[in-house]
Coordinates of C-alpha atoms in Angstrom, one line a residue:
X1 CA 24.9 5.9 -14.9
X2 CA 26.6 6.1 -11.5
X3 CA 24.2 6.5 -8.6
X4 CA 24.5 9.6 -6.6
X5 CA 25.0 9.4 -2.8
X6 CA 23.4 12.7 -1.9
X7 CA 20.2 14.3 -2.7
X8 CA 20.3 16.9 -5.4
X9 CA 20.1 20.6 -4.7
X10 CA 18.6 22.9 -7.3
X11 CA 17.5 26.5 -7.3
X12 CA 14.0 27.5 -8.2
X13 CA 12.3 30.9 -8.4
X14 CA 9.4 31.3 -5.9
X15 CA 7.5 34.5 -6.6
X16 CA 10.0 37.3 -6.8
X17 CA 12.6 35.5 -4.6
X18 CA 15.2 32.9 -5.4
X19 CA 14.8 29.9 -3.0
X20 CA 17.2 27.1 -2.7
X21 CA 15.2 23.9 -2.5
X22 CA 16.1 20.3 -2.0
X23 CA 14.4 18.2 -4.7
X24 CA 14.6 14.5 -4.3
X25 CA 15.7 12.2 -7.0
X26 CA 14.0 8.9 -6.0
X27 CA 17.1 6.9 -6.8
X28 CA 19.3 8.8 -4.4
X29 CA 18.5 7.2 -1.0
X30 CA 20.3 8.8 2.0
X31 CA 23.0 6.9 3.8
X32 CA 24.1 9.8 6.0
X33 CA 23.0 13.3 7.1
X34 CA 22.6 15.4 3.9
X35 CA 22.0 18.8 5.5
X36 CA 23.3 19.4 9.0
X37 CA 21.3 22.6 9.6
X38 CA 18.0 20.9 8.7
X39 CA 19.0 17.8 10.7
X40 CA 19.6 19.9 13.8
X41 CA 16.2 21.6 13.4
X42 CA 14.6 18.2 13.0
X43 CA 16.2 17.0 16.2
X44 CA 14.9 20.0 18.1
X45 CA 11.4 19.5 16.6
X46 CA 11.2 15.9 17.5
X47 CA 12.4 16.6 21.0
X48 CA 9.8 19.3 21.5
X49 CA 7.0 17.0 20.3
X50 CA 8.3 14.0 22.2
X51 CA 8.7 11.9 19.1
X52 CA 10.9 8.8 19.0
X53 CA 11.0 7.1 15.6
X54 CA 10.8 3.3 15.4
X55 CA 13.4 1.5 13.3
X56 CA 12.2 -0.8 10.5
X57 CA 13.5 -3.7 12.6
X58 CA 11.2 -2.7 15.4
X59 CA 8.2 -2.9 13.0
X60 CA 9.2 -6.4 11.9
X61 CA 9.5 -7.6 15.6
X62 CA 7.4 -5.1 17.5
X63 CA 7.2 -4.6 21.3
X64 CA 4.1 -3.7 23.1
X65 CA 2.8 -0.2 23.4
X66 CA 1.1 0.9 26.6
X67 CA -2.5 -0.3 26.1
X68 CA -3.9 2.9 27.6
X69 CA -2.7 4.8 24.5
X70 CA -5.6 5.2 22.2
X71 CA -4.6 3.6 18.9
X72 CA -6.6 6.2 17.0
X73 CA -4.9 9.2 18.7
X74 CA -2.2 11.5 17.3
X75 CA 0.2 10.1 19.9
X76 CA 3.9 9.6 19.0
X77 CA 3.7 6.2 20.7
X78 CA 1.4 5.0 18.0
X79 CA 4.3 5.1 15.5
X80 CA 5.4 1.9 17.3
X81 CA 2.0 0.3 16.3
X82 CA 2.7 0.7 12.5
X83 CA 3.0 -3.0 12.0
X84 CA 1.0 -6.2 11.4
X85 CA 0.8 -7.5 15.0
X86 CA -1.9 -5.2 16.5
X87 CA -4.6 -7.6 17.7
X88 CA -2.6 -10.6 16.6
X89 CA -3.8 -14.2 16.2
X90 CA -2.2 -17.4 17.4
X91 CA -1.4 -20.3 15.1
X92 CA 0.5 -23.4 16.3
X93 CA 1.4 -21.5 19.4
X94 CA 3.0 -18.6 17.5
X95 CA 1.9 -15.0 17.4
X96 CA 0.9 -14.1 13.8
X97 CA -0.8 -11.2 12.0
X98 CA -4.6 -11.0 12.3
X99 CA -6.0 -12.7 9.3
X100 CA -8.9 -14.7 7.8
X101 CA -8.5 -18.1 6.3
X102 CA -11.1 -18.5 3.5
X103 CA -12.7 -22.0 3.5
X104 CA -13.5 -23.9 0.4
X105 CA -17.2 -23.4 1.2
X106 CA -16.6 -19.7 0.3
X107 CA -14.0 -19.9 -2.4
X108 CA -14.8 -23.1 -4.2
X109 CA -11.1 -24.0 -4.4
X110 CA -9.0 -26.4 -2.5
X111 CA -6.1 -24.0 -1.9
X112 CA -5.8 -22.4 1.5
X113 CA -6.2 -18.6 1.1
X114 CA -5.0 -16.5 4.0
X115 CA -6.0 -12.8 4.0
X116 CA -3.9 -10.5 6.3
X117 CA -6.0 -7.7 7.8
X118 CA -4.8 -4.1 7.4
X119 CA -7.7 -2.7 9.5
X120 CA -5.7 -3.2 12.7
X121 CA -3.1 -0.6 11.8
X122 CA -3.4 2.5 14.0
X123 CA -5.3 5.7 13.3
X124 CA -6.4 5.1 9.7
X125 CA -7.2 1.3 10.0
X126 CA -5.3 0.6 6.8
X127 CA -1.8 -0.7 6.2
X128 CA -0.9 2.4 4.0
X129 CA 0.2 4.1 7.2
X130 CA 3.2 1.8 7.0
X131 CA 4.0 3.1 3.5
X132 CA 3.7 6.7 4.7
X133 CA 6.0 6.2 7.6
X134 CA 8.5 4.2 5.5
X135 CA 8.7 7.1 3.0
X136 CA 9.1 9.8 5.6
X137 CA 11.4 8.3 8.1
X138 CA 14.6 8.2 6.0
X139 CA 14.3 11.8 4.8
X140 CA 13.5 13.0 8.3
X141 CA 16.3 11.1 9.9
X142 CA 18.8 12.3 7.3
X143 CA 18.0 16.0 7.5
X144 CA 16.4 16.0 4.0
X145 CA 12.9 17.1 5.4
X146 CA 12.4 19.9 7.8
X147 CA 9.2 19.2 9.9
X148 CA 9.3 22.7 11.4
X149 CA 9.3 24.6 8.1
X150 CA 8.1 22.3 5.3
X151 CA 4.7 20.8 4.4
X152 CA 4.6 17.1 3.6
X153 CA 2.5 16.4 0.4
X154 CA 1.0 13.0 0.2
X155 CA -0.4 12.1 -3.3
X156 CA -2.8 9.2 -3.1
X157 CA -5.9 7.4 -4.2
X158 CA -7.2 7.4 -0.7
X159 CA -5.4 5.6 2.2
X160 CA -1.8 6.6 1.7
X161 CA -2.7 10.3 2.1
X162 CA -4.6 9.6 5.2
X163 CA -1.6 7.7 6.6
X164 CA 0.6 10.7 5.6
X165 CA -1.7 13.2 7.3
X166 CA -1.7 11.0 10.4
X167 CA 2.1 10.8 10.5
X168 CA 2.4 14.6 9.9
X169 CA 0.0 15.3 12.7
X170 CA 2.0 13.1 15.1
X171 CA 5.2 15.0 14.1
X172 CA 3.6 18.4 14.5
X173 CA 3.9 19.4 10.8
X174 CA 1.5 20.2 8.1
X175 CA 0.4 17.4 5.8
X176 CA -1.3 18.0 2.5
X177 CA -3.6 15.2 1.0
X178 CA -3.9 15.1 -2.7
X179 CA -6.5 12.6 -3.9
X180 CA -9.2 12.2 -6.6
X181 CA -12.6 13.8 -5.9
X182 CA -14.4 10.6 -6.6
X183 CA -13.1 8.7 -3.6
X184 CA -15.5 7.6 -0.9
X185 CA -17.1 10.1 1.4
X186 CA -15.7 8.4 4.4
X187 CA -12.1 9.2 3.4
X188 CA -12.9 12.9 3.0
X189 CA -14.7 13.0 6.3
X190 CA -11.7 11.5 8.0
X191 CA -9.3 14.0 6.3
X192 CA -11.5 17.0 7.3
X193 CA -11.0 16.0 10.9
X194 CA -7.3 15.5 10.7
X195 CA -5.8 18.2 8.5
X196 CA -4.5 21.5 9.9
X197 CA -6.4 23.6 7.4
X198 CA -9.3 22.6 5.0
X199 CA -7.1 23.9 2.2
X200 CA -4.8 21.0 2.9
X201 CA -7.2 18.6 1.2
X202 CA -6.7 18.9 -2.6
X203 CA -9.3 17.2 -4.7
X204 CA -8.2 16.3 -8.2
X205 CA -10.3 15.3 -11.1
X206 CA -11.7 11.9 -11.5
X207 CA -11.3 8.6 -9.6
X208 CA -8.5 6.2 -8.7
X209 CA -7.8 5.8 -12.4
X210 CA -6.8 9.4 -12.8
X211 CA -3.3 9.3 -11.3
X212 CA -1.7 11.7 -13.8
X213 CA -4.0 14.4 -12.5
X214 CA -2.6 13.8 -9.0
X215 CA 0.9 14.1 -10.4
X216 CA 0.0 17.4 -12.1
X217 CA -1.3 18.8 -8.8
X218 CA 1.9 17.8 -7.0
X219 CA 4.0 19.4 -9.8
X220 CA 2.3 22.7 -8.9
X221 CA 2.8 22.2 -5.2
X222 CA 6.5 21.3 -5.7
X223 CA 7.1 24.8 -7.2
X224 CA 6.4 26.2 -3.7
X225 CA 9.6 26.4 -1.6
X226 CA 8.1 25.0 1.6
X227 CA 6.7 21.7 0.2
X228 CA 8.2 18.3 -0.2
X229 CA 6.4 15.6 -2.2
X230 CA 6.3 12.0 -0.8
X231 CA 5.1 10.2 -3.9
X232 CA 4.3 6.7 -2.9
X233 CA 4.4 5.5 -6.6
X234 CA 8.1 6.5 -6.9
X235 CA 9.4 6.3 -3.3
X236 CA 11.6 3.3 -3.0
X237 CA 11.3 3.3 0.8
X238 CA 7.7 2.4 0.2
X239 CA 8.9 -0.8 -1.5
X240 CA 11.6 -1.4 1.2
X241 CA 9.1 -1.0 4.0
X242 CA 6.8 -3.6 2.6
X243 CA 9.6 -5.9 1.6
X244 CA 10.9 -5.9 5.1
X245 CA 7.8 -5.5 7.3
X246 CA 4.9 -6.9 5.3
X247 CA 7.1 -9.6 3.7
X248 CA 8.3 -11.0 7.0
X249 CA 4.9 -10.8 8.6
X250 CA 3.4 -12.8 5.7
X251 CA 6.3 -15.3 6.0
X252 CA 5.7 -15.7 9.7
X253 CA 2.0 -16.4 9.0
X254 CA 2.9 -19.1 6.5
X255 CA 5.5 -20.6 8.8
X256 CA 3.0 -21.0 11.6
X257 CA 0.6 -22.9 9.3
X258 CA 3.4 -25.0 8.1
X259 CA 4.2 -25.9 11.7
X260 CA 0.8 -27.6 11.8
X261 CA 1.3 -29.2 8.4
X262 CA 4.8 -29.8 7.1
X263 CA 3.6 -30.5 3.6
X264 CA 2.3 -27.0 3.0
X265 CA 3.8 -24.9 0.2
X266 CA 3.6 -21.2 -0.2
X267 CA 2.3 -21.1 -3.8
X268 CA 1.6 -17.4 -4.3
X269 CA 1.4 -13.9 -2.9
X270 CA -1.4 -11.7 -4.4
X271 CA -1.7 -7.9 -4.1
X272 CA -3.4 -5.2 -6.1
X273 CA -1.4 -2.8 -8.2
X274 CA -1.9 0.4 -6.2
X275 CA 1.5 2.0 -5.6
X276 CA 3.1 -1.5 -5.9
X277 CA 4.5 -1.1 -2.4
X278 CA 2.7 -4.1 -1.0
X279 CA 3.8 -6.2 -4.0
X280 CA 7.4 -5.9 -2.6
X281 CA 6.3 -8.4 0.1
X282 CA 6.0 -10.8 -2.8
X283 CA 9.7 -10.3 -3.7
X284 CA 10.6 -11.3 -0.1
X285 CA 8.3 -14.4 -0.2
X286 CA 9.6 -15.4 -3.6
X287 CA 13.2 -15.3 -2.3
X288 CA 12.3 -17.2 0.9
X289 CA 9.8 -19.7 -0.3
X290 CA 9.8 -19.6 -4.1
X291 CA 6.3 -18.2 -4.1
X292 CA 4.8 -16.7 -7.3
X293 CA 3.9 -13.1 -7.3
X294 CA 0.5 -12.2 -8.7
X295 CA -0.7 -8.6 -9.3
X296 CA -4.4 -7.8 -9.4
X297 CA -5.9 -5.0 -11.4
X298 CA -9.4 -4.0 -12.5
X299 CA -10.5 -5.3 -15.9
X300 CA -12.3 -2.0 -16.3
X301 CA -8.9 -0.4 -16.4
X302 CA -6.5 -3.2 -17.6
X303 CA -3.2 -1.3 -17.8
X304 CA -0.9 -4.3 -17.3
X305 CA -3.0 -6.9 -19.0
X306 CA -4.0 -5.1 -22.2
X307 CA -2.3 -1.6 -22.1
X308 CA -5.8 -0.5 -21.4
X309 CA -7.6 2.4 -19.7
X310 CA -10.9 3.2 -18.2
X311 CA -12.7 3.9 -14.9
X312 CA -13.5 1.5 -12.0
X313 CA -14.5 1.5 -8.3
X314 CA -12.0 -0.8 -6.7
X315 CA -10.9 2.2 -4.6
X316 CA -7.3 2.7 -3.7
X317 CA -5.8 1.3 -6.9
X318 CA -4.1 3.9 -9.1
X319 CA -4.2 3.0 -12.7
X320 CA -3.2 3.9 -16.3
X321 CA 0.4 3.8 -15.3
X322 CA 3.1 1.5 -13.9
X323 CA 4.5 2.6 -10.6
X324 CA 8.3 3.3 -10.6
X325 CA 8.7 1.0 -7.6
X326 CA 6.9 -2.0 -9.2
X327 CA 9.5 -4.7 -9.7
X328 CA 7.7 -5.8 -12.9
X329 CA 10.4 -8.1 -14.2
X330 CA 10.0 -10.2 -11.0
X331 CA 6.2 -10.5 -11.3
X332 CA 4.7 -13.9 -12.4
X333 CA 1.0 -13.4 -12.9
X334 CA -1.3 -10.5 -13.8
X335 CA -4.9 -11.1 -13.1
X336 CA -8.0 -8.9 -13.8
X337 CA -10.9 -8.5 -11.4
X338 CA -14.2 -6.7 -12.2
X339 CA -15.5 -4.0 -9.9
X340 CA -18.9 -5.5 -10.6
X341 CA -17.6 -8.4 -8.5
X342 CA -16.1 -6.3 -5.7
X343 CA -19.2 -4.1 -5.4
X344 CA -21.7 -7.0 -5.4
X345 CA -19.7 -9.0 -2.9
X346 CA -19.3 -6.1 -0.6
X347 CA -23.1 -6.1 -0.4
X348 CA -23.2 -9.8 0.0
X349 CA -20.7 -9.7 2.9
X350 CA -22.4 -6.7 4.6
X351 CA -26.1 -7.4 4.4
X352 CA -28.4 -9.5 6.4
X353 CA -29.6 -11.5 3.4
X354 CA -26.1 -12.0 2.2
X355 CA -24.9 -13.4 5.5
X356 CA -27.9 -15.6 5.9
X357 CA -27.3 -17.0 2.4
X358 CA -23.6 -17.7 3.2
X359 CA -24.5 -19.4 6.5
X360 CA -27.6 -21.4 5.4
X361 CA -26.9 -22.2 1.7
X362 CA -23.1 -22.3 1.5
X363 CA -22.5 -23.5 5.1
X364 CA -19.8 -20.9 5.7
X365 CA -19.0 -20.7 9.4
X366 CA -19.8 -17.6 11.4
X367 CA -16.2 -16.7 12.2
X368 CA -15.5 -16.4 8.5
X369 CA -18.7 -14.5 7.8
X370 CA -17.6 -12.0 10.5
X371 CA -14.1 -11.8 9.1
X372 CA -15.0 -11.1 5.5
X373 CA -17.5 -8.5 6.5
X374 CA -14.5 -6.3 7.4
X375 CA -12.9 -6.5 3.9
X376 CA -12.7 -3.2 1.9
X377 CA -13.2 -3.2 -1.9
X378 CA -9.5 -3.9 -2.7
X379 CA -9.4 -6.7 -0.2
X380 CA -12.4 -8.4 -1.9
X381 CA -10.6 -7.8 -5.2
X382 CA -7.5 -9.6 -3.8
X383 CA -9.6 -12.4 -2.6
X384 CA -11.1 -12.9 -6.1
X385 CA -7.7 -12.7 -7.7
X386 CA -6.4 -15.3 -5.3
X387 CA -9.3 -17.6 -6.3
X388 CA -8.5 -17.1 -10.0
X389 CA -4.8 -17.9 -9.4
X390 CA -5.7 -21.0 -7.5
X391 CA -7.9 -22.2 -10.4
X392 CA -5.4 -21.4 -13.1
X393 CA -2.5 -23.1 -11.3
X394 CA -4.7 -26.0 -10.2
X395 CA -3.6 -25.6 -6.6
X396 CA -4.5 -28.3 -4.0
X397 CA -5.1 -28.4 -0.3
X398 CA -1.4 -28.3 0.5
X399 CA -1.0 -25.0 -1.4
X400 CA -1.2 -21.7 0.4
X401 CA -1.9 -18.3 -1.1
X402 CA -1.3 -15.2 1.1
X403 CA -3.0 -11.9 0.3
X404 CA -4.1 -8.7 2.1
X405 CA -7.2 -6.7 2.9
X406 CA -5.7 -3.2 2.9
X407 CA -8.5 -1.4 4.7
X408 CA -11.8 -2.0 6.3
X409 CA -15.4 -2.1 5.1
X410 CA -16.2 1.0 7.2
X411 CA -14.6 3.2 4.5
X412 CA -17.2 2.1 2.0
X413 CA -20.6 2.4 3.6
X414 CA -21.6 5.3 1.3
X415 CA -20.5 3.2 -1.7
X416 CA -22.6 0.3 -0.4
X417 CA -25.7 2.5 -0.1
X418 CA -25.2 3.8 -3.6
X419 CA -24.7 0.3 -5.1
X420 CA -27.8 -0.9 -3.3
X421 CA -29.9 1.9 -4.8
X422 CA -28.5 1.9 -8.3
X423 CA -27.9 -1.8 -8.9
X424 CA -30.6 -3.5 -6.7
X425 CA -33.3 -0.9 -6.4
X426 CA -32.8 -0.5 -2.7
X427 CA -33.3 -4.1 -1.7
X428 CA -30.8 -7.0 -1.6
X429 CA -32.5 -10.3 -0.9
X430 CA -31.5 -14.0 -0.8
X431 CA -32.0 -14.4 -4.5
X432 CA -29.7 -11.4 -5.1
X433 CA -27.2 -13.0 -2.7
X434 CA -27.2 -16.3 -4.6
X435 CA -26.8 -14.6 -7.9
X436 CA -23.9 -12.6 -6.7
X437 CA -22.2 -15.6 -5.2
X438 CA -22.8 -17.8 -8.2
X439 CA -21.7 -15.1 -10.7
X440 CA -18.6 -13.8 -9.0
X441 CA -17.2 -16.7 -7.0
X442 CA -18.5 -20.0 -8.3
X443 CA -18.9 -18.8 -11.8
X444 CA -15.7 -16.8 -11.9
X445 CA -13.1 -18.6 -14.0
X446 CA -9.4 -17.8 -14.6
X447 CA -10.1 -15.4 -17.5
X448 CA -8.2 -12.1 -17.8
X449 CA -5.1 -13.8 -16.4
X450 CA -1.6 -13.8 -17.8
X451 CA 1.1 -16.1 -16.6
X452 CA 4.0 -13.8 -17.5
X453 CA 7.0 -14.8 -19.6
X454 CA 9.9 -12.6 -20.4
X455 CA 8.1 -10.9 -23.3
X456 CA 5.1 -10.1 -21.0
X457 CA 7.4 -8.7 -18.3
X458 CA 9.3 -6.5 -20.8
X459 CA 6.0 -5.2 -22.3
X460 CA 4.6 -4.2 -18.9
X461 CA 8.0 -2.7 -17.8
X462 CA 8.3 -0.7 -21.0
X463 CA 4.8 0.8 -20.5
X464 CA 6.1 2.7 -17.5
X465 CA 8.4 4.8 -19.9
X466 CA 5.5 7.1 -20.9
X467 CA 4.8 8.1 -17.3
X468 CA 8.2 8.3 -15.8
X469 CA 10.5 9.4 -18.6
X470 CA 8.1 11.4 -20.8
X471 CA 5.9 12.9 -18.1
X472 CA 7.8 12.9 -14.9
X473 CA 11.4 13.6 -16.1
X474 CA 13.1 10.4 -14.9
X475 CA 16.2 9.8 -17.1
X476 CA 16.1 6.8 -19.4
X477 CA 19.2 5.5 -17.7
X478 CA 17.6 5.6 -14.3
X479 CA 14.4 4.1 -15.7
X480 CA 16.4 1.2 -17.2
X481 CA 18.3 0.6 -14.0
X482 CA 15.3 -1.1 -12.6
X483 CA 15.0 -3.8 -15.2
X484 CA 17.5 -6.4 -13.7
X485 CA 17.0 -8.0 -10.3
X486 CA 20.5 -6.8 -9.3
X487 CA 19.0 -3.3 -8.9
X488 CA 16.4 -4.5 -6.4
X489 CA 18.9 -6.6 -4.4
X490 CA 21.1 -3.6 -4.1
X491 CA 18.2 -1.4 -3.0
X492 CA 17.5 -3.7 -0.1
X493 CA 21.0 -3.2 1.2
X494 CA 19.8 0.3 2.2
X495 CA 17.6 -0.9 5.0
X496 CA 20.4 -1.2 7.7
X497 CA 21.5 2.3 6.9
X498 CA 18.0 3.6 7.4
X499 CA 17.8 2.1 10.8
X500 CA 21.2 3.5 11.7
X501 CA 20.0 7.0 10.7
X502 CA 16.9 6.5 12.9
X503 CA 19.1 5.3 15.8
X504 CA 21.2 8.4 15.4
X505 CA 18.4 10.9 15.4
X506 CA 16.7 9.2 18.4
X507 CA 20.0 9.4 20.3
X508 CA 20.4 13.0 19.5
X509 CA 16.9 13.9 20.7
X510 CA 17.8 12.3 24.0
X511 CA 14.4 10.7 24.3
X512 CA 13.7 7.2 25.3
X513 CA 11.5 4.8 23.2
X514 CA 7.8 5.5 23.6
X515 CA 6.2 2.6 25.4

């Protein structure tokens, strides 16, 4: 099937009126202005709101934003903070992303595990704001999305919809958050403060495992003429943004450590399933350093591992489907982590008794204790997955694993209180801390882990058919296009075109870069 160059126009009935609506085929990525009238309105809208869009290249190699600009404000200048170098660290004299290196005293393995911190991204304190910007910028700059007249719909299991609402607020357009009702109370409190209208928060049934219910809600919204769905699970710019921005940030972090020790090897990149956007950084690291790519998922809902289903509490990871943008046939390892572990370790890392145990009994340094206290649930899950990978591959002190903590612990305080009450009777002491550490870190082996061969990759890839072809209407031909690596290499060639479109719209607004 030959790829189309332009977005597809279809006609739908809205009420008693016929409305022509631009519906996006996710495979049709813009390389030019697709609607001149919409483009002109977007230019006027951005000019009115003082918005200059950063190019993807400017998020890879960022420049400083005026420090007086509040990073949590709906200020257009904060778009230039959508990168990994806010509050950077220094290694071997190089500026690198903020991160925590996990010592053997904590992990029990020799491999060096580096956890990049998403909490320093602006406004939402999670790196999903990068995915939201990456999905919106090409459509906005190509005249496919009209910020003056359309509502942006952000389907999510928690952080992506917050990022989308934040970007929408900056642009002066309405953003609609679609997320499961079972997500943490902190997410909903944030959304209530940021949406234009309380009705713009749509709570769907269930938890992060109930992704189909999110899709069903979006299908209803898509029938309305003034909405556009930015589905992170099928938006290839989500993949491209992480491939380019997160991948190069992780590579720069490894290079700095290798500057201090030339024998270091980047053994693996670990990321949770989620929308599979972050996993794209692994594709970059595999190309540049021959690193293995490991995908983490909850064993309570082991979709990739066992074609399984279920419910879990590692929030922010959508399950029971395989994202369209997951380059499954390039993935090397699938590893399961229990939410029993992430919940218990969240308490361990964020309680007085837990921190005392780590310091006194495990001899973990205070800087590490402070760093891991900031991990959200999926970050702890990625840490546990990295430890499992290190054990299975028998990695040594010259092997490096890079992973991410998507968001901060502040999003889960209500979950911590609930876990403390239901699991530990309201009290978490040194004995509980020792049991949690022993069970989930020292006692955790490399079970529920598959080193993927061709048959495993094909099985996991094929599982996506039921979501994308049978439920979401993707053609079999388009679905199959994603199987060979030539498709993904061709996809990456779109990035310079995206930056060219962004340059053009910035030029036409006549505004200078926000600084």
